[in-house]
Coordinates of C-alpha atoms in Angstrom, one line a residue:
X1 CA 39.2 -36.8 27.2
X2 CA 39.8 -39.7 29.2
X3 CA 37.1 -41.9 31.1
X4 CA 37.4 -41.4 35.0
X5 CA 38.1 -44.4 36.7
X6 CA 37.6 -45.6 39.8
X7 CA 40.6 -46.8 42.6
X8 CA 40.9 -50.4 40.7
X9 CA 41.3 -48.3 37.5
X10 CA 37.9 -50.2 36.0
X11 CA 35.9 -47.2 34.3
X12 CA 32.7 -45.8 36.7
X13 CA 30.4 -46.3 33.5
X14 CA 31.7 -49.9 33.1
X15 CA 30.8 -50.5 37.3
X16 CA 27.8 -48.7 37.6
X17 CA 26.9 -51.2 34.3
X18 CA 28.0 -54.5 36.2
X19 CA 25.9 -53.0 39.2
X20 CA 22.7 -52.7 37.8
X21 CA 23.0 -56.0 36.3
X22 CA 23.3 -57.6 39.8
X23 CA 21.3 -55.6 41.5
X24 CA 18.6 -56.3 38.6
X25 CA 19.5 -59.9 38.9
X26 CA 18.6 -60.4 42.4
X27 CA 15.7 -58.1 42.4
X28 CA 17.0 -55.3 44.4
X29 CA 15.9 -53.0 41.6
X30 CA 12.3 -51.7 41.6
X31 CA 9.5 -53.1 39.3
X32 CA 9.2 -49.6 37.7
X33 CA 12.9 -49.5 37.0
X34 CA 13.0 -53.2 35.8
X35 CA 10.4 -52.3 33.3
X36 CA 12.2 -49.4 31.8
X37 CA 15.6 -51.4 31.4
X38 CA 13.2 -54.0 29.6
X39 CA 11.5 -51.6 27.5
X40 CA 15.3 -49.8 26.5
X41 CA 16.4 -53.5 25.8
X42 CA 13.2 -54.2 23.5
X43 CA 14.1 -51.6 21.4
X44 CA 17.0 -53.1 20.5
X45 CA 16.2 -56.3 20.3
X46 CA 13.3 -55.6 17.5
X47 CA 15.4 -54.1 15.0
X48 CA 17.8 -56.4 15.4
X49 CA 15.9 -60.1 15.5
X50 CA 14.1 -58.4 12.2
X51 CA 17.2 -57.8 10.7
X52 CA 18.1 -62.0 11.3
X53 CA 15.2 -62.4 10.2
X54 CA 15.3 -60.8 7.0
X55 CA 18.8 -62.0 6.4
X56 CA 17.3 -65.8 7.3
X57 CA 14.4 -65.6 4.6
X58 CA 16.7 -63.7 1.8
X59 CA 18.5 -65.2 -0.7
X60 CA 20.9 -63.8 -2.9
X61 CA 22.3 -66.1 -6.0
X62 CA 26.1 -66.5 -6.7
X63 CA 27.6 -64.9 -9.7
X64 CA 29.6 -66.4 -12.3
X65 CA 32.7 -66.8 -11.0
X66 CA 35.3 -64.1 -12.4
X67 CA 37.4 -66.4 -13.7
X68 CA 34.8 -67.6 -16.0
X69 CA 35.1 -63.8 -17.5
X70 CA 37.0 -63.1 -20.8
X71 CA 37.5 -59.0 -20.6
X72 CA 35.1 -58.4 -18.2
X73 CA 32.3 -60.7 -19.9
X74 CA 31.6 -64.1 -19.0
X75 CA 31.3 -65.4 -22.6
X76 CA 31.0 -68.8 -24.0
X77 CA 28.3 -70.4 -26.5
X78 CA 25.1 -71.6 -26.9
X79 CA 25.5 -75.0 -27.4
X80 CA 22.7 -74.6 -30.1
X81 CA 25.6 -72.9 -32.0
X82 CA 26.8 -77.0 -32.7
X83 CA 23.5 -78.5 -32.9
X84 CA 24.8 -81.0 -35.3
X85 CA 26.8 -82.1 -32.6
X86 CA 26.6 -84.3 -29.4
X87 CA 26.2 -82.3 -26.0
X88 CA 29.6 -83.6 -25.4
X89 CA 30.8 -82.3 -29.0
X90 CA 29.5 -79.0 -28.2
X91 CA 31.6 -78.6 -25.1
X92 CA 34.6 -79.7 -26.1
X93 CA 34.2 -77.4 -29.2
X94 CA 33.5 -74.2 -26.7
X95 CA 36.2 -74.8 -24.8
X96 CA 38.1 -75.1 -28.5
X97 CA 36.7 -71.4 -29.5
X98 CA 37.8 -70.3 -25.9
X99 CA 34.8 -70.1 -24.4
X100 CA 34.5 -70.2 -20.6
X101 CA 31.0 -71.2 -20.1
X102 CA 28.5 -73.2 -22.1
X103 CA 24.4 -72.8 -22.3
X104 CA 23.1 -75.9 -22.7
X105 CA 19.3 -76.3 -24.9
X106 CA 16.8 -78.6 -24.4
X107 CA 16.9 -81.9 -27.1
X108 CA 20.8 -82.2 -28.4
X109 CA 21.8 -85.2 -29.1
X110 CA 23.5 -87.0 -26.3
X111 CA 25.8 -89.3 -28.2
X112 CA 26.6 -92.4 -29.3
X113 CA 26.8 -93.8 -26.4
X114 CA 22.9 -93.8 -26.0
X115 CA 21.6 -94.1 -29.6
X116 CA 18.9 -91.8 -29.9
X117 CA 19.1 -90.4 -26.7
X118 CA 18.8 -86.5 -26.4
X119 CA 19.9 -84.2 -23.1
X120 CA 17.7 -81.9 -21.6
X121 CA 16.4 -81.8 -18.1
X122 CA 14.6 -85.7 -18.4
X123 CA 18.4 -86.8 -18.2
X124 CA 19.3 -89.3 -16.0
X125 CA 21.3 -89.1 -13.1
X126 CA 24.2 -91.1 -15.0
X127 CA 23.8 -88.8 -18.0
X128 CA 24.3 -85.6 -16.1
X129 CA 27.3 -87.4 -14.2
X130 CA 28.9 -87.8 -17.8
X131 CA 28.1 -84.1 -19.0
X132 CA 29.5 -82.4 -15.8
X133 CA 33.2 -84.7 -15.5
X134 CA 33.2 -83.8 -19.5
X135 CA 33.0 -80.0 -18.6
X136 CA 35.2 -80.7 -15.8
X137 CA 38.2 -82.1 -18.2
X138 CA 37.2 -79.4 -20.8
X139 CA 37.5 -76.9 -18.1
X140 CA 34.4 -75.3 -18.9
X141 CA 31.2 -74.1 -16.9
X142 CA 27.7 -74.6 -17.4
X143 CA 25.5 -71.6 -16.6
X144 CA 22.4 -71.7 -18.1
X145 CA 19.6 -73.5 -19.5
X146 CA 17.4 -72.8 -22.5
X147 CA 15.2 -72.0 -24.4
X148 CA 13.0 -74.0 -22.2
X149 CA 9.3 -74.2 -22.0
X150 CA 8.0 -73.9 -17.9
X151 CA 4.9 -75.1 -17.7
X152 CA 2.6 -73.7 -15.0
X153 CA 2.4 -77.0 -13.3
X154 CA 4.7 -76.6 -10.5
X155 CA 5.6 -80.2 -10.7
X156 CA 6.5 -79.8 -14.0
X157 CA 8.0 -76.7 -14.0
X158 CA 10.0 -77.8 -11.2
X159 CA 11.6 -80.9 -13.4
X160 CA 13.6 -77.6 -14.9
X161 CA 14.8 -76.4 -11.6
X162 CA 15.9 -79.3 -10.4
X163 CA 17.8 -80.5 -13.7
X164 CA 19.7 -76.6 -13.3
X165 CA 19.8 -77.0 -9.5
X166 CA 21.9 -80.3 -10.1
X167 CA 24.6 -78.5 -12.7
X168 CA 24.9 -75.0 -10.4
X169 CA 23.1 -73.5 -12.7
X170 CA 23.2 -69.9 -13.1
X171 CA 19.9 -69.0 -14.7
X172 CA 17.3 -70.4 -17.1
X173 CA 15.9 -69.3 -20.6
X174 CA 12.5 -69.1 -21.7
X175 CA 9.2 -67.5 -23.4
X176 CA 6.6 -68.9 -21.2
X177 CA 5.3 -65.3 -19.8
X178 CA 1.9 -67.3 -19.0
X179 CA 3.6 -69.4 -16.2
X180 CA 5.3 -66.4 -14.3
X181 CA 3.2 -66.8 -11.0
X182 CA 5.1 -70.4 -11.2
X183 CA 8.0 -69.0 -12.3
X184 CA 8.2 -66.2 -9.3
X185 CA 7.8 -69.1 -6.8
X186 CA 10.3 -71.4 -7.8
X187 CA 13.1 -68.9 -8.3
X188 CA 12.6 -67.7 -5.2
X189 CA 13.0 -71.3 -3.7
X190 CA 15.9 -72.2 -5.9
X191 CA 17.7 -69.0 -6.1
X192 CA 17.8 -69.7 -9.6
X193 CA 17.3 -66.8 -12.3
X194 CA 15.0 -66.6 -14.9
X195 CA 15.2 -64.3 -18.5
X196 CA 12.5 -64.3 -20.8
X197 CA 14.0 -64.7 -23.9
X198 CA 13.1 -62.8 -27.2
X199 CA 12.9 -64.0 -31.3
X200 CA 12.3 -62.1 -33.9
X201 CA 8.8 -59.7 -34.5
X202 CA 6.4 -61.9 -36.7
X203 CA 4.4 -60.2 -39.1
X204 CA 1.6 -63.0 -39.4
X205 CA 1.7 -63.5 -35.8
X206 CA 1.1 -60.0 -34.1
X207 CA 0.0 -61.7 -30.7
X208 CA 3.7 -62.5 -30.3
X209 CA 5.1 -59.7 -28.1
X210 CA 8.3 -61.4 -26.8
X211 CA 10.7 -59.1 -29.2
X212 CA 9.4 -55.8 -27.9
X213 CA 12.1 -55.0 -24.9
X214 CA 9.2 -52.7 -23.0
X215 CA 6.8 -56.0 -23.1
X216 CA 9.4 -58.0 -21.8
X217 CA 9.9 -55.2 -19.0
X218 CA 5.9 -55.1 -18.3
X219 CA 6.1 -58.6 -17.6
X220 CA 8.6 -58.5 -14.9
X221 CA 9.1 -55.0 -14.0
X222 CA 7.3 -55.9 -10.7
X223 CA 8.5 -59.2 -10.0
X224 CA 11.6 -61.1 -8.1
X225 CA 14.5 -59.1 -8.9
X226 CA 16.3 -62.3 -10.1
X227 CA 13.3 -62.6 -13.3
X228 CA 14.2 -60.6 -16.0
X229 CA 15.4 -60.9 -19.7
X230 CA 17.9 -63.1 -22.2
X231 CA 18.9 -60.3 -24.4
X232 CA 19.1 -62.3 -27.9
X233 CA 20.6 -58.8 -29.8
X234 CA 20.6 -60.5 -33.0
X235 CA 17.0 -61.0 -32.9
X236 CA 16.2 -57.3 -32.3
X237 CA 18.1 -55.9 -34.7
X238 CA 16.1 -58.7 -37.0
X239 CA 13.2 -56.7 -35.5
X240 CA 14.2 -53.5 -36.8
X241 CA 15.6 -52.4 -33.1
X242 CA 18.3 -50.8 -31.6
X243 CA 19.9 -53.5 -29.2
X244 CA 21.7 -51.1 -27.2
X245 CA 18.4 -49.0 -27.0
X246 CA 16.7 -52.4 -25.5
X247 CA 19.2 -53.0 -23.1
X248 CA 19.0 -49.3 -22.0
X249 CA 15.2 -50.2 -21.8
X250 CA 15.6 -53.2 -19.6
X251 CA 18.5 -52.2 -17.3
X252 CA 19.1 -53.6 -14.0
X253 CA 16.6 -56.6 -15.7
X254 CA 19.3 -58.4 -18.2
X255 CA 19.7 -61.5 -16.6
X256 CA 21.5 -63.2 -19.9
X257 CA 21.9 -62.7 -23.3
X258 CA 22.5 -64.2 -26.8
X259 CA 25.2 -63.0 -28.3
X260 CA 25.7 -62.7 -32.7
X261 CA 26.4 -60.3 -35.1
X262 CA 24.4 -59.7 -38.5
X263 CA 25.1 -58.5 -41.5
X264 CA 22.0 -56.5 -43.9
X265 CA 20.6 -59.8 -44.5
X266 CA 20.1 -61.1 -41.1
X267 CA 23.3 -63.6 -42.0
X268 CA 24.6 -64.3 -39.1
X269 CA 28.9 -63.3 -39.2
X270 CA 32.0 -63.0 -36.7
X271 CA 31.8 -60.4 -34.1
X272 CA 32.7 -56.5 -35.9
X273 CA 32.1 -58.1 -39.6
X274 CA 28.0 -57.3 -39.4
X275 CA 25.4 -54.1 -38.6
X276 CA 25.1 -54.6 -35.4
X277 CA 27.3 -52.6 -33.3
X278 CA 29.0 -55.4 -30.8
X279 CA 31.5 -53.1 -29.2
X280 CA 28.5 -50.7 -27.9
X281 CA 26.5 -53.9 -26.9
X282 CA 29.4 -55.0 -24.8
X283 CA 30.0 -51.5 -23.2
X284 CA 26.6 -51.3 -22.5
X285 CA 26.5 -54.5 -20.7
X286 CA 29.5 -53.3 -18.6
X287 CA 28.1 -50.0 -17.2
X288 CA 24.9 -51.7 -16.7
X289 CA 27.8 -54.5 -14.2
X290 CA 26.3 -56.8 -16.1
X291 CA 26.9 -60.1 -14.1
X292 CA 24.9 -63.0 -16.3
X293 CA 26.4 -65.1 -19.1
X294 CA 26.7 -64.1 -22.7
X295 CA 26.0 -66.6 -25.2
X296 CA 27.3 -66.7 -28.0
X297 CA 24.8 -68.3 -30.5
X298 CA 26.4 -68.8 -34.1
X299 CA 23.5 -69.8 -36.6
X300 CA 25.6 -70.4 -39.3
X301 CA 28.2 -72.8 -40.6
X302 CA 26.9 -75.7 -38.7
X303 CA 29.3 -78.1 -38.9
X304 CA 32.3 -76.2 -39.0
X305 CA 32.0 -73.0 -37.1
X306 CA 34.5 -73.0 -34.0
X307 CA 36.4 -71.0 -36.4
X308 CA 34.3 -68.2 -36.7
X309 CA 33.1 -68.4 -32.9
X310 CA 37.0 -68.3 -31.9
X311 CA 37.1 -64.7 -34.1
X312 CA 33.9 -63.6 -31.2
X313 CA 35.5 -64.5 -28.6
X314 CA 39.0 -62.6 -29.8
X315 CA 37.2 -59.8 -30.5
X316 CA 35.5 -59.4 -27.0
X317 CA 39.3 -60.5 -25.8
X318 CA 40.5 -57.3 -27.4
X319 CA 37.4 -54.8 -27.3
X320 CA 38.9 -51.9 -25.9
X321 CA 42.9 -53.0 -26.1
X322 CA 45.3 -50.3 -25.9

């Protein structure tokens, strides 16, 4: 049904609107009436300036760019995978494997340029200037940092945000559990995520609880959304664990994860040539929508691996290929 209008053909509801405004306007309205268009208006207002308010004070981190994905994955290395490189060797050799993105780790070797030198987040500003126009011509993109220890000196701990602030960084690697109050505070100023990062179980050692996934999950289970875990697969299976149980365990927590296949020796091989079962590690990650980076970390044949890495990143190409 259509609205009745008036002789100027301007709807009633629209006039009797625009009257009660200027009648309200100059006071012609009693106090009683004034009050209860106020109140009406209120109630409006409050849901709404909370709303702003919430949006304002909330901050929600950018994904890797889809681009960056191979297959549905945004996959690259570990630049630990060429630690008897130069920082600039190992991106140049990630984007040879085919690698989109690049983790960097605290203490590689810079290069000959600097004698001695190593890159992690002390680098100068001139340092990080050379790094980022080398992943710029290498077309590659830096997304994480790690593994790093925070301290729980904000000051710092805040060294390490600033140093992944200044290269976009995605998210940052670590075990420090014991600075997580520090940790919750500065990824909420930086918008920067944190996963707590898991090696092997130690028999001598059994006050080290990093490889059990429901640990892990204690720790941040009631924490920023944006702290959870680097799921290193490799070292769970080395733990005697099911790596797509683990990631089952800490869904909607994986914030990153280090990528490798094993074979019965804990011999690190190409993707599909070891136990561990990559193909269910990489579904998992997708019904999860798994949005962090996947690193892949190759701990074998240092110094000439971009062979075997360039077989991972093939194999995640053509994981489910008709």
């Amino acid at each position: 049904m259509k609205a009745a209008h008036h002789h100027s053909g301007e709807p009633l509801k629209a006039t009797r609107h625009r009257l009660v405004l200027l009648a309200n306007k100059n006071n012609i309205l009693p106090h009683c009436i004034q009050m209860k268009i106020m109140k009406i208006n209120l109630r409006y207002l409050a849901p709404m300036a909370a709303a702003l308010y919430f949006a304002a004070t909330t901050t929600h981190a950018t994904p890797i760019p889809e681009s960056c994905q191979i297959n549905g994955i945004a996959i690259g290395c570990q630049a630990y995978s060429f630690k008897e490189f130069s920082v600039f060797d190992a991106i140049d050799k990630t984007a040879a494997t085919g690698g989109k993105v690049i983790e960097f780790y605290p203490g590689q070797s810079y290069g000959p340029e600097k004698p001695g030198a190593k890159f992690d987040h002390n680098a100068t500003d001139e340092m990080i200037a050379a790094v980022k126009a080398r992943l710029a011509k290498a077309g590659v993109r830096a997304v994480n940092y790690g593994v790093v220890g925070i301290p729980k000196d904000e000051a710092a701990a805040r060294k390490i945000f600033e140093f992944a602030k200044k290269f976009e960084l995605y998210g940052i690697t670590t075990e420090s559990v014991d600075s997580i109050d520090t940790i919750e505070k500065l990824v909420k100023e930086y918008d920067i995520r944190v996963g707590f990062h898991d090696h092997p179980k130690r028999e001598k050692d059994p006050k080290y609880r990093m490889w059990d996934p429901n640990y892990i999950l204690s720790v941040v289970k009631d924490r920023d959304a944006r702290i959870g875990s680097c799921a290193d697969v490799g070292h769970w299976f080395h733990s005697g664990l099911d790596p797509v149980d683990c990631l089952k365990i800490l869904q909607g927590r994986i914030i990153s994860s280090h990528l490798k296949d094993e074979d019965a020796t804990f011999k690190v091989v190409p993707f599909g040539a070891g136990k561990i079962n990559i193909p269910a590690v990489l579904e998992e990650l997708k019904r999860q929508h798994f949005v962090g980076n996947a690193s892949i970390e190759y701990e074998a044949n240092w110094k000439n691996s971009v062979g075997d890495i360039t077989q991972c990143i093939s194999f995640v190409r053509d994981h489910g290929a008709k």
